[in-house]
């Protein structure tokens, strides 16, 4: 009888978790959908354009990150934002997403004023990037650039942190269906984790001194 009760308790907990995760995912997608754009012309302007980091190979951008940075450049060139904030992982000397992103921007779009290019070296995950955009760079309004599979979570986090945020979802059709399905599964779980962060609001791994987005971005180049 005890084993039967234990089994029922575990089954109830498991079922509750599954139902809860489904509702969290639905809530996150629905709460963000009115702030997500796929066309540059219809994307409303904001002060800053935030490009979220992804894998690099030395100074070579992965296809995922390449598409994100191109999207950020296009938004700046179309006057949808003035300041470009490149946020990624630079937690190790030998791994540096943000400088790879900066070098790519300087090569592909030299007309963007260098003082308008900011680097967030401690954007280790989506939560940290949004939190630091608000508290370190003092961003108030922002366009977030990432792929379609990721954009709802990013926008939802940003808006729940008080940012006037919209998302620009770059096309992901170049990737295989298997890859996109994998991203979807991983994102399903990541949204649950993001929901817990929205509720508990943990501080990011690093904060540091304030670097206002209204200032000179070259101060972040190191």
Tab-separated table of N, CA and C in Angstrom, residues 44-50 80-85 130 133-134 137-144 158-159 161-167 213-214:
chain	number	residue	atom	x	y	z
A	44	UNK	N	9.151	48.650	-35.075
A	44	UNK	CA	9.182	50.006	-34.528
A	44	UNK	C	10.584	50.365	-34.026
A	45	UNK	N	10.985	51.616	-34.163
A	45	UNK	CA	12.332	52.015	-33.741
A	45	UNK	C	12.465	52.038	-32.215
A	46	UNK	N	13.665	51.779	-31.761
A	46	UNK	CA	14.029	51.869	-30.363
A	46	UNK	C	15.424	52.479	-30.278
A	47	UNK	N	15.829	52.872	-29.088
A	47	UNK	CA	17.146	53.494	-28.915
A	47	UNK	C	18.267	52.515	-29.225
A	48	UNK	N	18.155	51.298	-28.713
A	48	UNK	CA	19.236	50.319	-28.830
A	48	UNK	C	18.767	49.057	-29.545
A	49	UNK	N	19.704	48.443	-30.245
A	49	UNK	CA	19.495	47.137	-30.872
A	49	UNK	C	20.402	46.148	-30.156
A	50	UNK	N	19.813	45.146	-29.536
A	50	UNK	CA	20.562	44.151	-28.776
A	50	UNK	C	20.670	42.861	-29.580
A	80	UNK	N	16.387	51.951	-37.446
A	80	UNK	CA	15.485	51.416	-36.433
A	80	UNK	C	16.093	51.509	-35.037
A	81	UNK	N	17.370	51.805	-34.959
A	81	UNK	CA	18.050	51.987	-33.690
A	81	UNK	C	19.330	52.759	-33.927
A	82	UNK	N	19.824	53.381	-32.886
A	82	UNK	CA	21.064	54.159	-33.010
A	82	UNK	C	22.245	53.433	-32.398
A	83	UNK	N	22.014	52.785	-31.277
A	83	UNK	CA	23.076	52.106	-30.543
A	83	UNK	C	22.987	50.602	-30.758
A	84	UNK	N	24.136	49.971	-30.972
A	84	UNK	CA	24.203	48.531	-31.179
A	84	UNK	C	24.878	47.896	-29.967
A	85	UNK	N	24.156	47.031	-29.268
A	85	UNK	CA	24.672	46.359	-28.079
A	85	UNK	C	24.883	44.880	-28.399
A	130	UNK	N	19.572	40.543	-20.659
A	130	UNK	CA	18.486	41.513	-20.459
A	130	UNK	C	18.670	42.302	-19.163
A	133	UNK	N	21.504	44.714	-19.672
A	133	UNK	CA	21.088	45.806	-20.559
A	133	UNK	C	20.376	46.887	-19.755
A	134	UNK	N	19.540	46.461	-18.831
A	134	UNK	CA	18.796	47.406	-17.997
A	134	UNK	C	19.657	48.072	-16.924
A	137	UNK	N	23.862	48.953	-18.673
A	137	UNK	CA	23.874	49.886	-19.801
A	137	UNK	C	22.727	50.893	-19.750
A	138	UNK	N	21.871	50.749	-18.752
A	138	UNK	CA	20.770	51.694	-18.508
A	138	UNK	C	19.877	51.868	-19.743
A	139	UNK	N	19.648	50.761	-20.421
A	139	UNK	CA	18.753	50.757	-21.579
A	139	UNK	C	17.307	50.854	-21.105
A	140	UNK	N	16.529	51.632	-21.792
A	140	UNK	CA	15.095	51.765	-21.492
A	140	UNK	C	14.233	51.096	-22.559
A	141	UNK	N	14.636	51.262	-23.815
A	141	UNK	CA	13.862	50.696	-24.919
A	141	UNK	C	14.819	50.018	-25.893
A	142	UNK	N	14.368	48.883	-26.454
A	142	UNK	CA	15.319	48.030	-27.159
A	142	UNK	C	14.637	47.144	-28.195
A	143	UNK	N	15.381	46.845	-29.268
A	143	UNK	CA	14.999	45.797	-30.214
A	143	UNK	C	15.935	44.620	-29.977
A	144	UNK	N	15.379	43.460	-29.741
A	144	UNK	CA	16.173	42.251	-29.505
A	144	UNK	C	16.253	41.454	-30.796
A	158	UNK	N	12.663	40.369	-21.220
A	158	UNK	CA	12.958	41.802	-21.249
A	158	UNK	C	11.783	42.633	-20.750
A	159	UNK	N	10.603	42.322	-21.209
A	159	UNK	CA	9.435	43.117	-20.822
A	159	UNK	C	9.094	42.913	-19.348
A	161	UNK	N	11.275	42.530	-17.120
A	161	UNK	CA	12.294	43.295	-16.398
A	161	UNK	C	12.062	44.798	-16.549
A	162	UNK	N	10.983	45.173	-17.204
A	162	UNK	CA	10.627	46.580	-17.307
A	162	UNK	C	11.146	47.288	-18.539
A	163	UNK	N	11.733	46.554	-19.483
A	163	UNK	CA	12.234	47.173	-20.706
A	163	UNK	C	11.107	47.317	-21.737
A	164	UNK	N	11.105	48.432	-22.434
A	164	UNK	CA	10.184	48.619	-23.556
A	164	UNK	C	10.809	47.884	-24.744
A	165	UNK	N	10.568	46.587	-24.807
A	165	UNK	CA	11.281	45.724	-25.749
A	165	UNK	C	10.366	45.176	-26.829
A	166	UNK	N	10.920	45.129	-28.048
A	166	UNK	CA	10.304	44.385	-29.140
A	166	UNK	C	11.369	43.441	-29.682
A	167	UNK	N	10.932	42.447	-30.428
A	167	UNK	CA	11.862	41.480	-30.977
A	167	UNK	C	11.865	41.482	-32.484
A	213	UNK	N	24.158	53.553	-22.188
A	213	UNK	CA	24.059	53.365	-23.624
A	213	UNK	C	24.092	54.702	-24.358
A	214	UNK	N	23.874	55.783	-23.648
A	214	UNK	CA	23.920	57.116	-24.243
A	214	UNK	C	25.338	57.627	-24.400
